[in-house]
Amino acid sequence: MKGNVQIRSQNVNLYYGPAKVLKDITFDIFDHTVTALIGPSGCGKSSWLRCLNRMNDYIAGARVEGEILIDEHDIYARDTDVIALRRNVGMVFQKPNPFPMSIYDNVAYGPRLHGVRSREQLDGIVERSLRGAALWTEVKDKLTSSGIGLSGGQQQRLCIARAIATEPKILLMDEPTSALDPMATARIEELVRDLKKNFTVVIVTHNMQQAARVSDFTAFFLLGELVEYEVTTKIFTAPDDKRTEDYITGRFG
Amino acid sequence: MKGNVQIRSQNVNLYYGPAKVLKDITFDIFDHTVTALIGPSGCGKSSWLRCLNRMNDYIAGARVEGEILIDEHDIYARDTDVIALRRNVGMVFQKPNPFPMSIYDNVAYGPRLHGVRSREQLDGIVERSLRGAALWTEVKDKLTSSGIGLSGGQQQRLCIARAIATEPKILLMDEPTSALDPMATARIEELVRDLKKNFTVVIVTHNMQQAARVSDFTAFFLLGELVEYEVTTKIFTAPDDKRTEDYITGRFG
Amino acid sequence: MNRRRAVNGFMTAILWASAAFLVLLLLAILIYVGVNGRQPLSWEFLTEPPRDSMTRGGISTPLVGTMQLVIVSMFFALPIGVVTGLYFAEYSRDGLFTKILRLAIRSLAGVPSVVFGLFGLSLFVVTLGFGSSLLSAGLTLGCLTLPLIVTASEQAFRAVPQDYRDASYALGATKWQTIVKVVLPAASSTVITGAILSIGRVAGETAPIIFTGAAFYAPDIAKSLFDEVMALPYHIMVLATAGVNIEATRPIQYATVLVLLALVLGVSSVGVVMRRRLRRSGR
Amino acid sequence: MKNEGLPSILVAAVSSLGIFIMLFILYFLVTEGIPVLREASLQKILLEKAWYPTETPPALGMSALIVGSFSVTLLSSLLAIPLSLLVAIFISDVAPSFLRDILKPVLELLSFLPSIVLGFLGMVVLAPWLQERFELLSGLNLLNASILLGIMSVPIIASLAEEALSSVPGELRDASYALGATRWETIRRVVIPWARPGILSACLLGVMRSLGETMVVLMAAGGAAIIPESVFDPVRPLTSTIAAEMGETPVGSTHYHALFFAGLILFFMTLAINMLSAWIESKGSVIRS
Amino acid sequence: MQELNARRQLEADLSELTRMLMRLSKMAEEALARSVWALKNQDVETARNVLDKDDALDQLTGRIDVECMNFVARFQPLGEDLRTVTSIMHMAVDLERIGDYGGNIARAAIELAGKELMKPLIDIPRMTATLSEMLEKAMSSLERREPALAREVFPLDDLVDDLEKQIMRELLLLMMERPQRIEQATLLLNVARTLERAGDHITNVAERVLYSLTGKVIRATDFRRPKER
Amino acid sequence: MQELNARRQLEADLSELTRMLMRLSKMAEEALARSVWALKNQDVETARNVLDKDDALDQLTGRIDVECMNFVARFQPLGEDLRTVTSIMHMAVDLERIGDYGGNIARAAIELAGKELMKPLIDIPRMTATLSEMLEKAMSSLERREPALAREVFPLDDLVDDLEKQIMRELLLLMMERPQRIEQATLLLNVARTLERAGDHITNVAERVLYSLTGKVIRATDFRRPKER
Ligand SMILES: Nc1ncnc2c1ncn2[C@@H]1O[C@H](COP(=O)(O)OP(=O)(O)OP(=O)(O)O)[C@@H](O)[C@H]1O
Ligand SMILES: Nc1ncnc2c1ncn2[C@@H]1O[C@H](COP(=O)(O)OP(=O)(O)OP(=O)(O)O)[C@@H](O)[C@H]1O
Ligand SMILES: [Mg+2]
Ligand SMILES: [Mg+2]
Ligand SMILES: O=P([O-])([O-])[O-]
């Protein structure tokens, strides 16, 4: 299962002002896998995730130490083009957040920003992305209606379509189903398992069963540290670290 | 386990205007047991629960047919004193909703309404109720501070204390833990199992594992009908009705 | 790529510049008034009535008059406003009456203050025969501020979670008991904040009182509701436009402006701060 | 359950006072304003320029007054709206959080600035400066009043618009950034479109306030009932006309009725704007939910 | 379609588990059949082959066990799903045991190979054939979700028991006739006893199938002759 | 304390399950010990008693199984909890089987009762004693959560195997000497074989205990002599 390393986190420390939120995070994520990040609230999962597309840049006082290499390129190097990076690393958020525009415009937003103007090209991208997010059949007849009018689960899939429209290699998802009902959650999970054909997926989730269902590898964070990173099956039935065991059996958290 | 019948629902139909929301609900609930009501959203669990203390009276167009007997007295009979009924049938809601007053006043609210004025008597009731809700040790030194300042789980236990301060026989709970974190949920569940010593508890829950954990009997509602009512263990491992099986295995809902 | 970056930088600079411009402008105004008005300001200035055709002395009569106007208007608007808010939040069903009432309150909020003056003149001064008096002016101001209070208190009541009411009913309380014991106390601080904010607005109003009760000059503090009163805003206008020696009384004018400003902004800032606190704790 | 009826009847009764006040305003404006139509036709009043209400026979043309109101409102809005929106955007999207925490309450507070204070400053500070700078006969003119009205409405418009902007969910901004948009692209393509109804209604409310404002124009606009040809001409909007003349007008005179009629015109103009903004708001909230 | 969607993955995983179990069952059945064949035909090669495959069988059992735990971890099953997954865990153990018996018999076959058989083996292969039939019935009952098929297993186990009794009596007689046969006879006795045990395990499997399909605890004893004491 | 609170019920239920398992283990051990005692002392009464208690044993096993399912339904266990509950399900099956063996031996005891024993039974009771020791070690390992104890079970099973071999050899010789003994000898052979099997089951139990405590799949074969083919 292990393929090439896509993301390499080397001794990453993250500070918010004086507070050290991530401590020496070192591990590799392989391409075309789904990696789940689990851990109690506030342990730094989202923070690490947001390091990968430098969304932390906007937080005053946030400072990253160490190296994060994506495809062997250090994304915190001087010459990194953040805009190109974000194009390469898509992100899906906790609450479905389609823009208040048509479904078509939502998906075309990214490509347009990056200079795609031709209508045909955009049509192609929109269809491909919506198909990739398993939404095409549901919306193909109403591409011009607002994205807000969709159901929660559809909205989240629209957001996934929007994220993959810029043809990223990596897809980051921060608790993408925590605002959805079980049915919509099941569809998204199915989609996530499907997405790894074309993307490397990193997903934060609070639901351990979900992590067990969708991911190939699981990383357990605790108090800003990476405690254990292992094949998912092992983490949930027989983890090596006592703290992982304690967490998954609910001894704390 | 089966003791005396405390609540007898006989051919209860409930209408909201023209819509028939409960269809011919007939079953008996035994005293000093915990009975869980489960079923998909909108199946009428809350509606039936609210029939028991006539909270539906406030809903315009709500109409109840059939009989609900509590301790063999028809609560929809002409001569029923609704206020006395509600004193006898406490209720705990989905979101913890302590009044914005002191902890003491929260608990004393009901007794005061019903005419208890003497300070000593109130002191006794407050202490007893808080103990009954497993909250006394945590708040006994700050009875005069606001109930809002407590944590979510404590707030919900305060609401339970408030409900049992009027010395009801029956305690209705409508998804009492759905707004709480897992830790607080565990405490409430423990409390619920404990409460049956003194009360008959009827609890609505969406979480089937929770129903399995806390209840002695489980009633499964579907589209306003009572499909199955059985010992909890049986419902969740080997229900008799195909629809129950389909529901608990997630084939719909 | 670079063009996008350049546009972004340029627009950011413009945004910073406009904010700086506004802040400097307003700061300049406040400082200018402060500097010019500070000199005649003294305890006597606040406690003595104007003398010598208002070219000398203090501003005690208009200061107290403004307070009296505030009190009268609040006496009128607060109960009615709160009850109306209560109606919207607790009793209204989606009926015609509610719709009309909503429309009326919203329109009232948009009526220019000078039109309130006209209304006060014809209803209170003329029709009801209160004459040009503290009462007429106060009631006019009350009407002006009614929509503010209604909106604030409706929001306050609506912000009281439905859960509180359910809990109270479930414990065997009646609707009125529930309102009195649970809803009103829970909403009170928000209602009070709304009232303070409307005091800030009332104290600075001029147009509605010009022809309903504000006196060009009154020798004394109003003793009854039917006396005319002096009011700070009107006093400023009088000093600035119709005084005996406009140029010579400039320092007094500035000082009066400073007092009014301090009064209004003082009261309002209490309200603003309270509101922010409430909103923050509510979230 | 018992005695539930009485309180509710009482509450409804008290509440209906709001309706009565509104009705009374309308009633008095109409009954006191309409009689003027005996003296002059509606056409004359709206279209003629001459406003000499105390002459005999009185000239009751209000077009100059109406144009005065419009011109002041228009010019002040032209000055205030762009600045307000820039400031609002600055606070909601650009300012560092400590600045935002200062600016927001300050802005709110400044919307309470009494108009008399601005009018006073216009008279004693701005007018002499304008007079000197542009070598005018008087500094009390359209421009002066518009600048002051502008200053008055910036805090109002800006804080309402800021509220609309900051109610745009943070997730939308995050989503845009995550797709590689710059901040300005995010503001222009996501934030402003989302907040558009709120911004529009903020602007309308600002305009409504300017239209109805009395003291500033009374003190700083110059008060000549002419149709302005340049921004340095004095004007006499409806509001200041009423405020200035009502004091000396005998109750029941033609002049008295004419002033009420002016009030009626003002009333309907503001009402129209008010309803428009209400409509925009309700449409906006429908879109969002 | 939309409705079933939430269960798609669950059902896919559950069928995968069932498929693994079927494979295990096939392996166990084969081990039994081939070892008995080796015994009958004195074919050491085949017997060794059975022993070699035993590891694979154990491994598969281990995998099924872990996958069942995974299934529980992933889907929090209730009702039928829960019954099925726990039943699969149990059945895997039974099947593994049957596979082990294949190994035991293979060892016996190796010991016997080259020695003249004291009698042609007829009943023992018959037992094996019956066992195969039982196992197939139980498994297709599970696969096709038809409880009736699993019920047919129980009377067949009576047949197996009868055969064992018969073999035992026969062998005792043979032994008493000629004590030299004792060693071989005890070995064969053991084989017969082992096959009888395999029957018991298959009966367990059938019971489990029924439980997972119907939710009723069904005891084989209700469907067969009372056991004599 | 606050922290452990969320697990209080879970842990209470899990210990209850463990307690039920201990009870089952005690019952199985007793069945074995008493039936062998009955065999040795030719005490039909005791043997019948063992048979009578078999039902209770089966019932307890059934209850443990259902309660384990309930536990899964209630707590969605993961990690150690999941390993423990699935292990309990498995161990219950093993223990029930051991109980059944007690019944089998009791039946043998009844058959033998009144007939003269061809030799005093010494090694068979020794086997039983070893089995008891093994069972107790495994169970206290589970109870005290000490993996080391469970590991001690494996070498003991070698001992049991040795004893069985020895008994077998001895009995074969005795049989060959006097064919009249054949019937009794095969019966005793069977008993020995049964006890050896009980040893296997206890080894399984120990493996399960280790797995639930450590999360590692431990095969007894790693701790004992390689089995000869
Ligand atoms: N903008 C910020 N400024 C300062 N501290 C922050 C900020 N964002 C997060 N933190 C702190 O950093 C730590 C890690 O936060 P993070 O959001 O990464 O946790 P998380 O694991 O994603 O938690 P959750 O599961 O609740 O989303 C927390 O202690 C949090 O309080
Ligand atoms: N006040 C009301 N007026 C009209 N219909 C109502 C009202 N309250 C509930 N209903 C309808 O009655 C049905 C039953 O509602 P109820 O709240 O009892 O369901 P529930 O089982 O409690 O669902 P949930 O799990 O979502 O709480 C639903 O179809 C609902 O739409
Ligand atoms: Mg997070
Ligand atoms: Mg409900
Ligand atoms: O060892 P058994 O197969 O008889 O349990």
JSON list of N, CA and C in Angstrom, two decimals, chain C residues 174-205:
[
{"chain": "C", "resi": 174, "resn": "THR", "atom": "N", "xyz": [-48.06, 29.24, 34.85]},
{"chain": "C", "resi": 174, "resn": "THR", "atom": "CA", "xyz": [-48.91, 29.78, 33.80]},
{"chain": "C", "resi": 174, "resn": "THR", "atom": "C", "xyz": [-48.07, 30.69, 32.91]},
{"chain": "C", "resi": 175, "resn": "LYS", "atom": "N", "xyz": [-48.67, 31.15, 31.82]},
{"chain": "C", "resi": 175, "resn": "LYS", "atom": "CA", "xyz": [-47.93, 31.98, 30.88]},
{"chain": "C", "resi": 175, "resn": "LYS", "atom": "C", "xyz": [-47.49, 33.28, 31.54]},
{"chain": "C", "resi": 176, "resn": "TRP", "atom": "N", "xyz": [-48.40, 33.90, 32.28]},
{"chain": "C", "resi": 176, "resn": "TRP", "atom": "CA", "xyz": [-48.08, 35.17, 32.89]},
{"chain": "C", "resi": 176, "resn": "TRP", "atom": "C", "xyz": [-47.00, 35.00, 33.96]},
{"chain": "C", "resi": 177, "resn": "GLN", "atom": "N", "xyz": [-47.14, 33.94, 34.75]},
{"chain": "C", "resi": 177, "resn": "GLN", "atom": "CA", "xyz": [-46.09, 33.63, 35.73]},
{"chain": "C", "resi": 177, "resn": "GLN", "atom": "C", "xyz": [-44.75, 33.45, 35.03]},
{"chain": "C", "resi": 178, "resn": "THR", "atom": "N", "xyz": [-44.79, 32.77, 33.92]},
{"chain": "C", "resi": 178, "resn": "THR", "atom": "CA", "xyz": [-43.55, 32.51, 33.18]},
{"chain": "C", "resi": 178, "resn": "THR", "atom": "C", "xyz": [-42.93, 33.82, 32.71]},
{"chain": "C", "resi": 179, "resn": "ILE", "atom": "N", "xyz": [-43.78, 34.71, 32.16]},
{"chain": "C", "resi": 179, "resn": "ILE", "atom": "CA", "xyz": [-43.25, 35.98, 31.67]},
{"chain": "C", "resi": 179, "resn": "ILE", "atom": "C", "xyz": [-42.65, 36.78, 32.82]},
{"chain": "C", "resi": 180, "resn": "VAL", "atom": "N", "xyz": [-43.38, 36.87, 33.90]},
{"chain": "C", "resi": 180, "resn": "VAL", "atom": "CA", "xyz": [-42.94, 37.72, 35.00]},
{"chain": "C", "resi": 180, "resn": "VAL", "atom": "C", "xyz": [-41.70, 37.14, 35.68]},
{"chain": "C", "resi": 181, "resn": "LYS", "atom": "N", "xyz": [-41.71, 35.82, 35.88]},
{"chain": "C", "resi": 181, "resn": "LYS", "atom": "CA", "xyz": [-40.64, 35.25, 36.69]},
{"chain": "C", "resi": 181, "resn": "LYS", "atom": "C", "xyz": [-39.42, 34.86, 35.88]},
{"chain": "C", "resi": 182, "resn": "VAL", "atom": "N", "xyz": [-39.60, 34.56, 34.64]},
{"chain": "C", "resi": 182, "resn": "VAL", "atom": "CA", "xyz": [-38.47, 34.06, 33.86]},
{"chain": "C", "resi": 182, "resn": "VAL", "atom": "C", "xyz": [-38.09, 34.98, 32.71]},
{"chain": "C", "resi": 183, "resn": "VAL", "atom": "N", "xyz": [-39.07, 35.34, 31.89]},
{"chain": "C", "resi": 183, "resn": "VAL", "atom": "CA", "xyz": [-38.72, 36.06, 30.66]},
{"chain": "C", "resi": 183, "resn": "VAL", "atom": "C", "xyz": [-38.23, 37.47, 30.96]},
{"chain": "C", "resi": 184, "resn": "LEU", "atom": "N", "xyz": [-39.02, 38.20, 31.75]},
{"chain": "C", "resi": 184, "resn": "LEU", "atom": "CA", "xyz": [-38.63, 39.58, 32.04]},
{"chain": "C", "resi": 184, "resn": "LEU", "atom": "C", "xyz": [-37.25, 39.68, 32.71]},
{"chain": "C", "resi": 185, "resn": "PRO", "atom": "N", "xyz": [-37.03, 38.92, 33.78]},
{"chain": "C", "resi": 185, "resn": "PRO", "atom": "CA", "xyz": [-35.69, 39.02, 34.40]},
{"chain": "C", "resi": 185, "resn": "PRO", "atom": "C", "xyz": [-34.57, 38.66, 33.42]},
{"chain": "C", "resi": 186, "resn": "ALA", "atom": "N", "xyz": [-34.81, 37.64, 32.61]},
{"chain": "C", "resi": 186, "resn": "ALA", "atom": "CA", "xyz": [-33.75, 37.22, 31.70]},
{"chain": "C", "resi": 186, "resn": "ALA", "atom": "C", "xyz": [-33.44, 38.30, 30.67]},
{"chain": "C", "resi": 187, "resn": "ALA", "atom": "N", "xyz": [-34.48, 39.08, 30.30]},
{"chain": "C", "resi": 187, "resn": "ALA", "atom": "CA", "xyz": [-34.28, 40.07, 29.25]},
{"chain": "C", "resi": 187, "resn": "ALA", "atom": "C", "xyz": [-33.90, 41.43, 29.80]},
{"chain": "C", "resi": 188, "resn": "SER", "atom": "N", "xyz": [-33.96, 41.58, 31.11]},
{"chain": "C", "resi": 188, "resn": "SER", "atom": "CA", "xyz": [-33.91, 42.93, 31.66]},
{"chain": "C", "resi": 188, "resn": "SER", "atom": "C", "xyz": [-32.65, 43.70, 31.28]},
{"chain": "C", "resi": 189, "resn": "SER", "atom": "N", "xyz": [-31.49, 43.04, 31.37]},
{"chain": "C", "resi": 189, "resn": "SER", "atom": "CA", "xyz": [-30.28, 43.81, 31.11]},
{"chain": "C", "resi": 189, "resn": "SER", "atom": "C", "xyz": [-30.23, 44.29, 29.66]},
{"chain": "C", "resi": 190, "resn": "THR", "atom": "N", "xyz": [-30.70, 43.48, 28.75]},
{"chain": "C", "resi": 190, "resn": "THR", "atom": "CA", "xyz": [-30.73, 43.91, 27.36]},
{"chain": "C", "resi": 190, "resn": "THR", "atom": "C", "xyz": [-31.71, 45.06, 27.16]},
{"chain": "C", "resi": 191, "resn": "VAL", "atom": "N", "xyz": [-32.85, 44.97, 27.83]},
{"chain": "C", "resi": 191, "resn": "VAL", "atom": "CA", "xyz": [-33.84, 46.05, 27.72]},
{"chain": "C", "resi": 191, "resn": "VAL", "atom": "C", "xyz": [-33.25, 47.34, 28.26]},
{"chain": "C", "resi": 192, "resn": "ILE", "atom": "N", "xyz": [-32.58, 47.24, 29.39]},
{"chain": "C", "resi": 192, "resn": "ILE", "atom": "CA", "xyz": [-32.00, 48.45, 29.99]},
{"chain": "C", "resi": 192, "resn": "ILE", "atom": "C", "xyz": [-30.95, 49.05, 29.06]},
{"chain": "C", "resi": 193, "resn": "THR", "atom": "N", "xyz": [-30.15, 48.19, 28.46]},
{"chain": "C", "resi": 193, "resn": "THR", "atom": "CA", "xyz": [-29.17, 48.69, 27.50]},
{"chain": "C", "resi": 193, "resn": "THR", "atom": "C", "xyz": [-29.86, 49.46, 26.38]},
{"chain": "C", "resi": 194, "resn": "GLY", "atom": "N", "xyz": [-30.92, 48.90, 25.86]},
{"chain": "C", "resi": 194, "resn": "GLY", "atom": "CA", "xyz": [-31.67, 49.59, 24.81]},
{"chain": "C", "resi": 194, "resn": "GLY", "atom": "C", "xyz": [-32.15, 50.94, 25.29]},
{"chain": "C", "resi": 195, "resn": "ALA", "atom": "N", "xyz": [-32.63, 51.00, 26.52]},
{"chain": "C", "resi": 195, "resn": "ALA", "atom": "CA", "xyz": [-33.13, 52.26, 27.07]},
{"chain": "C", "resi": 195, "resn": "ALA", "atom": "C", "xyz": [-32.01, 53.28, 27.17]},
{"chain": "C", "resi": 196, "resn": "ILE", "atom": "N", "xyz": [-30.86, 52.85, 27.64]},
{"chain": "C", "resi": 196, "resn": "ILE", "atom": "CA", "xyz": [-29.73, 53.78, 27.76]},
{"chain": "C", "resi": 196, "resn": "ILE", "atom": "C", "xyz": [-29.34, 54.34, 26.40]},
{"chain": "C", "resi": 197, "resn": "LEU", "atom": "N", "xyz": [-29.32, 53.46, 25.41]},
{"chain": "C", "resi": 197, "resn": "LEU", "atom": "CA", "xyz": [-28.96, 53.94, 24.08]},
{"chain": "C", "resi": 197, "resn": "LEU", "atom": "C", "xyz": [-29.98, 54.95, 23.57]},
{"chain": "C", "resi": 198, "resn": "SER", "atom": "N", "xyz": [-31.26, 54.74, 23.88]},
{"chain": "C", "resi": 198, "resn": "SER", "atom": "CA", "xyz": [-32.22, 55.71, 23.38]},
{"chain": "C", "resi": 198, "resn": "SER", "atom": "C", "xyz": [-32.14, 57.02, 24.16]},
{"chain": "C", "resi": 199, "resn": "ILE", "atom": "N", "xyz": [-31.70, 56.96, 25.41]},
{"chain": "C", "resi": 199, "resn": "ILE", "atom": "CA", "xyz": [-31.46, 58.21, 26.15]},
{"chain": "C", "resi": 199, "resn": "ILE", "atom": "C", "xyz": [-30.39, 59.03, 25.42]},
{"chain": "C", "resi": 200, "resn": "GLY", "atom": "N", "xyz": [-29.33, 58.35, 24.99]},
{"chain": "C", "resi": 200, "resn": "GLY", "atom": "CA", "xyz": [-28.29, 59.03, 24.25]},
{"chain": "C", "resi": 200, "resn": "GLY", "atom": "C", "xyz": [-28.85, 59.74, 23.02]},
{"chain": "C", "resi": 201, "resn": "ARG", "atom": "N", "xyz": [-29.78, 59.06, 22.36]},
{"chain": "C", "resi": 201, "resn": "ARG", "atom": "CA", "xyz": [-30.34, 59.67, 21.16]},
{"chain": "C", "resi": 201, "resn": "ARG", "atom": "C", "xyz": [-31.23, 60.86, 21.54]},
{"chain": "C", "resi": 202, "resn": "VAL", "atom": "N", "xyz": [-32.09, 60.69, 22.53]},
{"chain": "C", "resi": 202, "resn": "VAL", "atom": "CA", "xyz": [-33.04, 61.72, 22.92]},
{"chain": "C", "resi": 202, "resn": "VAL", "atom": "C", "xyz": [-32.33, 63.00, 23.36]},
{"chain": "C", "resi": 203, "resn": "ALA", "atom": "N", "xyz": [-31.26, 62.82, 24.13]},
{"chain": "C", "resi": 203, "resn": "ALA", "atom": "CA", "xyz": [-30.60, 63.99, 24.72]},
{"chain": "C", "resi": 203, "resn": "ALA", "atom": "C", "xyz": [-30.03, 64.91, 23.65]},
{"chain": "C", "resi": 204, "resn": "GLY", "atom": "N", "xyz": [-29.71, 64.38, 22.47]},
{"chain": "C", "resi": 204, "resn": "GLY", "atom": "CA", "xyz": [-29.09, 65.22, 21.46]},
{"chain": "C", "resi": 204, "resn": "GLY", "atom": "C", "xyz": [-30.06, 65.82, 20.46]},
{"chain": "C", "resi": 205, "resn": "GLU", "atom": "N", "xyz": [-31.33, 65.42, 20.55]},
{"chain": "C", "resi": 205, "resn": "GLU", "atom": "CA", "xyz": [-32.30, 65.85, 19.54]},
{"chain": "C", "resi": 205, "resn": "GLU", "atom": "C", "xyz": [-32.68, 67.31, 19.72]}
]
